[in-house]
Amino acid sequence: MIKKIVYYTRIWVTILAPLALVLLPVDFFDHGESVCLSKTLAGLECPACGLTRGVMHFLHFDFGKAWAFNKFTFVVIPLLFPVWLKAVYEAKGKPLPRLMNKLM
């Protein structure tokens, strides 16, 4: 019973987490205090500062703002997609297709 609950929870979280980001308003993370330790403690922006906001704008096809928040967004998104796809396959307990197995 517990294994079944964990199985379905993993599937729903893996699939719904990106969907939740798409359903949130594009400027959801644009306001408020920074939670970056580098910025909070040292006052210095790290290479990941603005990445969450950039990803949100990228997911909503606002590429100009995504670029303005963090240029690494255009590197991170293509790298995250195969990781997410692999997580979906693992959550469902299915083996990856051969091509993906070679790449990962």
mmCIF file of C-alpha atoms in Angstrom:
data_model
loop_
_atom_site.group_PDB
_atom_site.id
_atom_site.type_symbol
_atom_site.label_atom_id
_atom_site.label_comp_id
_atom_site.label_asym_id
_atom_site.label_seq_id
_atom_site.Cartn_x
_atom_site.Cartn_y
_atom_site.Cartn_z
ATOM 1 C CA MET A 1 0.000 0.000 0.000
ATOM 2 C CA ILE A 2 2.774 2.464 0.946
ATOM 3 C CA LYS A 3 4.724 1.579 -2.210
ATOM 4 C CA LYS A 4 1.673 2.345 -4.306
ATOM 5 C CA ILE A 5 1.205 5.736 -2.618
ATOM 6 C CA VAL A 6 4.884 6.596 -3.153
ATOM 7 C CA TYR A 7 4.654 5.445 -6.777
ATOM 8 C CA TYR A 8 1.663 7.633 -7.605
ATOM 9 C CA THR A 9 3.034 10.580 -5.627
ATOM 10 C CA ARG A 10 6.290 10.459 -7.618
ATOM 11 C CA ILE A 11 4.391 10.362 -10.892
ATOM 12 C CA TRP A 12 2.121 13.266 -10.014
ATOM 13 C CA VAL A 13 4.894 15.444 -8.604
ATOM 14 C CA THR A 14 7.185 14.757 -11.564
ATOM 15 C CA ILE A 15 4.520 15.553 -14.119
ATOM 16 C CA LEU A 16 2.671 18.339 -12.307
ATOM 17 C CA ALA A 17 5.625 20.401 -11.055
ATOM 18 C CA PRO A 18 6.457 21.844 -14.497
ATOM 19 C CA LEU A 19 2.761 22.251 -15.231
ATOM 20 C CA ALA A 20 2.317 24.248 -12.024
ATOM 21 C CA LEU A 21 5.062 26.639 -13.151
ATOM 22 C CA VAL A 22 3.294 27.156 -16.470
ATOM 23 C CA LEU A 23 -0.036 27.811 -14.740
ATOM 24 C CA LEU A 24 1.407 30.411 -12.353
ATOM 25 C CA PRO A 25 1.446 34.022 -13.565
ATOM 26 C CA VAL A 26 4.603 34.904 -15.496
ATOM 27 C CA ASP A 27 5.653 37.515 -12.909
ATOM 28 C CA PHE A 28 4.981 35.270 -9.878
ATOM 29 C CA PHE A 29 8.660 35.243 -8.799
ATOM 30 C CA ASP A 30 9.536 38.760 -10.009
ATOM 31 C CA HIS A 31 8.824 40.497 -6.701
ATOM 32 C CA GLY A 32 10.092 40.073 -3.154
ATOM 33 C CA GLU A 33 13.406 39.580 -1.425
ATOM 34 C CA SER A 34 16.187 37.515 -2.938
ATOM 35 C CA VAL A 35 16.803 34.128 -1.351
ATOM 36 C CA CYS A 36 20.277 33.764 -2.872
ATOM 37 C CA LEU A 37 22.834 33.270 -0.087
ATOM 38 C CA SER A 38 25.554 34.973 -2.113
ATOM 39 C CA LYS A 39 23.425 38.064 -2.610
ATOM 40 C CA THR A 40 22.028 38.073 0.929
ATOM 41 C CA LEU A 41 25.297 37.493 2.801
ATOM 42 C CA ALA A 42 27.923 39.059 0.529
ATOM 43 C CA GLY A 43 25.872 41.383 -1.655
ATOM 44 C CA LEU A 44 27.258 39.689 -4.777
ATOM 45 C CA GLU A 45 25.185 38.158 -7.541
ATOM 46 C CA CYS A 46 26.076 34.560 -8.353
ATOM 47 C CA PRO A 47 25.763 33.037 -11.860
ATOM 48 C CA ALA A 48 22.381 31.563 -10.898
ATOM 49 C CA CYS A 49 20.824 34.828 -9.710
ATOM 50 C CA GLY A 50 17.653 35.437 -11.713
ATOM 51 C CA LEU A 51 17.524 31.887 -13.056
ATOM 52 C CA THR A 52 14.122 31.047 -11.535
ATOM 53 C CA ARG A 53 12.634 34.250 -12.926
ATOM 54 C CA GLY A 54 14.317 33.615 -16.267
ATOM 55 C CA VAL A 55 12.924 30.078 -16.449
ATOM 56 C CA MET A 56 9.429 31.325 -15.621
ATOM 57 C CA HIS A 57 9.573 33.911 -18.398
ATOM 58 C CA PHE A 58 11.033 31.326 -20.800
ATOM 59 C CA LEU A 59 8.189 28.893 -20.040
ATOM 60 C CA HIS A 60 5.723 31.670 -20.820
ATOM 61 C CA PHE A 61 7.518 32.480 -24.110
ATOM 62 C CA ASP A 62 8.749 35.862 -22.869
ATOM 63 C CA PHE A 63 12.260 35.284 -24.184
ATOM 64 C CA GLY A 64 13.420 38.902 -23.933
ATOM 65 C CA LYS A 65 12.808 39.082 -20.196
ATOM 66 C CA ALA A 66 14.197 35.574 -19.720
ATOM 67 C CA TRP A 67 17.427 36.753 -21.385
ATOM 68 C CA ALA A 68 17.466 39.900 -19.245
ATOM 69 C CA PHE A 69 17.049 37.995 -15.972
ATOM 70 C CA ASN A 70 19.705 35.367 -16.686
ATOM 71 C CA LYS A 71 21.319 34.308 -19.948
ATOM 72 C CA PHE A 72 21.988 30.820 -18.522
ATOM 73 C CA THR A 73 18.242 30.170 -18.831
ATOM 74 C CA PHE A 74 18.834 29.291 -22.483
ATOM 75 C CA VAL A 75 21.386 26.671 -21.402
ATOM 76 C CA VAL A 76 19.497 25.306 -18.400
ATOM 77 C CA ILE A 77 16.121 24.685 -20.086
ATOM 78 C CA PRO A 78 17.506 22.372 -22.807
ATOM 79 C CA LEU A 79 19.521 20.530 -20.148
ATOM 80 C CA LEU A 80 16.559 20.170 -17.783
ATOM 81 C CA PHE A 81 14.176 18.700 -20.349
ATOM 82 C CA PRO A 82 15.965 15.319 -20.728
ATOM 83 C CA VAL A 83 16.437 15.142 -16.936
ATOM 84 C CA TRP A 84 12.695 15.709 -16.474
ATOM 85 C CA LEU A 85 11.887 13.124 -19.148
ATOM 86 C CA LYS A 86 14.134 10.594 -17.428
ATOM 87 C CA ALA A 87 12.397 11.313 -14.106
ATOM 88 C CA VAL A 88 9.008 10.667 -15.734
ATOM 89 C CA TYR A 89 10.190 7.286 -17.047
ATOM 90 C CA GLU A 90 11.696 6.372 -13.659
ATOM 91 C CA ALA A 91 8.563 7.444 -11.798
ATOM 92 C CA LYS A 92 6.486 5.199 -14.045
ATOM 93 C CA GLY A 93 8.984 2.354 -13.564
ATOM 94 C CA LYS A 94 9.633 2.005 -17.274
ATOM 95 C CA PRO A 95 13.026 1.702 -18.953
ATOM 96 C CA LEU A 96 14.333 4.606 -20.976
ATOM 97 C CA PRO A 97 14.304 4.282 -24.767
ATOM 98 C CA ARG A 98 17.630 3.144 -26.188
ATOM 99 C CA LEU A 99 18.507 6.521 -27.670
ATOM 100 C CA MET A 100 17.977 8.274 -24.330
ATOM 101 C CA ASN A 101 19.963 5.583 -22.530
ATOM 102 C CA LYS A 102 22.949 6.286 -24.783
ATOM 103 C CA LEU A 103 22.706 10.033 -24.199
ATOM 104 C CA MET A 104 22.322 9.845 -20.443
#
